[in-house]
Short mmCIF file of C-alpha atoms in Angstrom, two decimals:
data_model
loop_
_atom_site.label_atom_id
_atom_site.label_comp_id
_atom_site.label_asym_id
_atom_site.label_seq_id
_atom_site.Cartn_x
_atom_site.Cartn_y
_atom_site.Cartn_z
CA MET A 1 -0.03 0.23 -0.06
CA ILE A 2 1.27 3.38 -0.39
CA ARG A 3 2.05 5.16 2.58
CA ALA A 4 2.20 8.96 3.41
CA ILE A 5 5.50 9.32 4.79
CA ARG A 6 5.96 12.86 6.13
CA HIS A 7 3.88 16.22 6.13
CA GLU A 8 4.60 19.54 5.48
CA SER A 9 3.30 22.45 6.90
CA GLN A 10 0.42 24.95 5.64
CA GLY A 11 3.03 27.64 5.60
CA ALA A 12 5.53 25.45 2.87
CA ASP A 13 5.78 25.75 -0.90
CA HIS A 14 2.05 24.13 -1.87
CA GLU A 15 2.21 22.53 -5.06
CA PRO A 16 -0.71 21.13 -6.72
CA VAL A 17 -1.95 18.13 -4.86
CA ASP A 18 -3.38 14.77 -6.15
CA ASP A 19 -6.18 13.98 -3.98
CA GLU A 20 -7.09 15.59 -0.46
CA VAL A 21 -8.60 14.41 2.90
CA THR A 22 -10.76 15.85 5.30
CA LEU A 23 -10.25 14.90 8.94
CA ASP A 24 -11.79 16.00 12.25
CA PHE A 25 -9.42 17.20 15.60
CA ASP A 26 -8.51 13.64 16.64
CA GLN A 27 -8.21 12.33 13.16
CA ARG A 28 -5.43 14.91 12.32
CA HIS A 29 -2.98 13.74 15.44
CA ARG A 30 -2.64 10.49 14.42
CA ARG A 31 0.82 8.44 13.67
CA ARG A 32 -0.32 5.35 11.87
CA MET A 33 -4.07 4.69 9.96
CA THR A 34 -5.78 4.24 6.32
CA LEU A 35 -6.84 6.80 4.52
CA MET A 36 -9.23 7.68 1.24
CA GLY A 37 -9.24 10.39 -0.11
CA ALA A 38 -12.16 12.50 -2.11
CA ALA A 39 -10.51 11.31 -5.41
CA GLY A 40 -10.30 7.54 -4.07
CA LEU A 41 -6.88 7.17 -3.42
CA GLU A 42 -6.09 5.03 -0.64
CA PHE A 43 -3.36 5.15 1.33
CA LEU A 44 -1.44 4.49 5.54
CA LEU A 45 -0.43 7.46 7.10
CA ASP A 46 2.49 6.02 8.02
CA LEU A 47 4.60 9.07 10.56
CA PRO A 48 7.63 8.27 12.43
CA LYS A 49 5.96 9.88 15.25
CA ALA A 50 1.95 10.82 15.71
CA GLU A 51 2.01 14.85 14.57
CA ARG A 52 -0.68 17.72 14.64
CA LEU A 53 -2.12 17.80 11.37
CA ARG A 54 -3.57 21.18 9.98
CA GLY A 55 -5.84 22.62 7.47
CA GLY A 56 -4.44 22.93 4.78
CA ASP A 57 -1.17 20.75 5.45
CA ALA A 58 0.17 18.38 2.93
CA LEU A 59 0.69 14.43 3.06
CA ILE A 60 3.94 13.48 1.37
CA LEU A 61 3.72 10.06 0.04
CA ASP A 62 6.22 7.91 -0.56
CA ASP A 63 5.53 7.72 -4.32
CA GLY A 64 6.39 11.41 -4.62
CA ARG A 65 2.57 12.57 -4.58
CA ARG A 66 0.83 14.97 -2.23
CA VAL A 67 -2.82 14.82 -0.76
CA ARG A 68 -3.90 18.07 1.09
CA VAL A 69 -5.43 17.52 4.25
CA ASN A 70 -8.77 19.81 5.14
CA ALA A 71 -10.25 20.46 8.64
CA ALA A 72 -13.64 18.76 8.89
CA PRO A 73 -16.06 21.00 10.73
CA GLU A 74 -17.12 19.23 14.12
CA PRO A 75 -20.46 20.28 16.68
CA LEU A 76 -18.19 23.20 18.99
CA ALA A 77 -19.61 25.01 21.64
CA GLU A 78 -18.29 29.04 21.24
CA ILE A 79 -18.21 30.44 24.90
CA ALA A 80 -18.00 34.50 25.65
CA ALA A 81 -18.04 36.27 28.82
CA PRO A 82 -19.47 39.55 30.10
CA SER A 83 -15.73 40.72 30.85
CA ALA A 84 -12.11 39.70 30.53
CA ASP A 85 -11.87 38.89 33.81
CA ALA A 86 -14.72 36.50 33.72
CA LEU A 87 -13.39 34.89 30.54
CA VAL A 88 -10.07 34.35 32.14
CA ARG A 89 -11.40 32.95 34.88
CA ILE A 90 -13.51 30.63 33.06
CA ALA A 91 -10.33 30.07 30.57
CA TRP A 92 -8.58 28.73 34.22
CA HIS A 93 -11.69 26.45 34.59
CA LEU A 94 -11.36 24.64 31.29
CA GLY A 95 -7.55 23.95 31.75
CA ASN A 96 -8.12 23.03 35.20
CA ARG A 97 -10.13 19.93 33.51
CA HIS A 98 -7.41 19.98 30.69
CA LEU A 99 -9.89 20.19 27.92
CA PRO A 100 -8.80 21.20 24.36
CA VAL A 101 -9.39 24.62 23.83
CA MET A 102 -9.40 27.19 20.64
CA LEU A 103 -8.55 30.81 21.37
CA ALA A 104 -10.37 33.41 19.39
CA PRO A 105 -10.73 37.26 20.01
CA GLY A 106 -13.21 37.93 22.97
CA ARG A 107 -14.28 34.15 23.33
CA LEU A 108 -12.95 30.26 23.93
CA ILE A 109 -13.96 27.49 21.83
CA ILE A 110 -14.69 23.92 22.73
CA ARG A 111 -16.20 20.90 21.84
CA GLN A 112 -19.91 20.59 22.27
CA ASP A 113 -20.03 19.15 25.94
CA HIS A 114 -23.44 19.75 27.90
CA VAL A 115 -21.88 19.42 31.77
CA ILE A 116 -19.22 21.75 30.69
CA GLU A 117 -21.28 24.14 28.80
CA ASP A 118 -23.91 24.10 31.74
CA MET A 119 -20.60 25.18 33.90
CA VAL A 120 -19.12 28.09 32.18
CA ARG A 121 -23.19 29.49 31.87
CA GLY A 122 -23.00 29.07 35.77
CA LEU A 123 -19.76 31.15 35.61
CA GLY A 124 -21.74 33.72 33.59
CA ALA A 125 -20.85 33.05 29.91
CA THR A 126 -23.08 32.88 27.07
CA VAL A 127 -22.79 29.39 25.18
CA THR A 128 -23.33 29.27 20.98
CA GLN A 129 -23.78 26.17 19.06
CA VAL A 130 -21.56 26.46 16.02
CA GLU A 131 -20.05 23.87 13.66
CA ALA A 132 -16.82 24.80 12.48
CA PRO A 133 -13.07 22.99 12.19
CA PHE A 134 -11.38 22.63 15.89
CA ASP A 135 -7.46 23.67 16.01
CA PRO A 136 -7.30 23.73 19.84
CA GLU A 137 -3.85 25.19 21.31
CA SER A 138 -1.17 22.68 21.44
CA GLY A 139 -0.49 23.51 25.28
CA ALA A 140 3.08 24.56 26.57
CA TYR A 141 4.12 20.83 27.33
CA ALA A 142 2.13 18.92 24.33
CA GLY A 143 5.07 19.63 21.71
CA GLY A 144 3.00 20.09 19.25
CA ALA A 145 0.18 17.45 20.38
CA HIS A 146 -3.01 17.85 21.77
CA GLY A 147 -2.41 15.73 24.20
CA HIS A 148 -0.57 15.36 27.61
CA HIS A 149 0.80 12.11 29.59
CA HIS A 150 -0.64 12.29 33.18
CA HIS A 151 1.83 11.79 36.03
CA HIS A 152 0.27 10.16 39.12
CA HIS A 153 0.91 12.92 41.55
CA ASP A 154 -0.40 15.07 44.12
CA GLU A 155 -0.90 18.54 43.04
CA GLY A 156 -3.01 19.92 45.72
CA HIS A 157 -6.47 19.33 44.39
#
């Protein structure tokens, strides 16, 4: 099977592509999986390590062909607050729960989750349901990935 062996970020020189794949956030952070392009090209994503792919990136196949990565729209919740201080407080609560969060001017964006949405409403937020590509912050320790390993230690919680 043809393999995608590396990727180029969206800032790289973009040559014409031979196919494209549309992937959600979780699918855009994998090391290895079989993919089918929109034009029918089947290939194996086979990267040396899991890398965070973004919409606009190109996967480079071992035969030199290129496949564009599109970010799929997902059900999201936009969180707005009555003040910058309130938004910072809400951001702290989301971060304390280790949730992936996308930052936008004057608002935070998370995956839809009725429990979390109720919590932020309780903190004074307004929540709007949207459908859009999800590209959250990587995090200070993530090294480009969206997740991290939890070490078992007492953090004083």
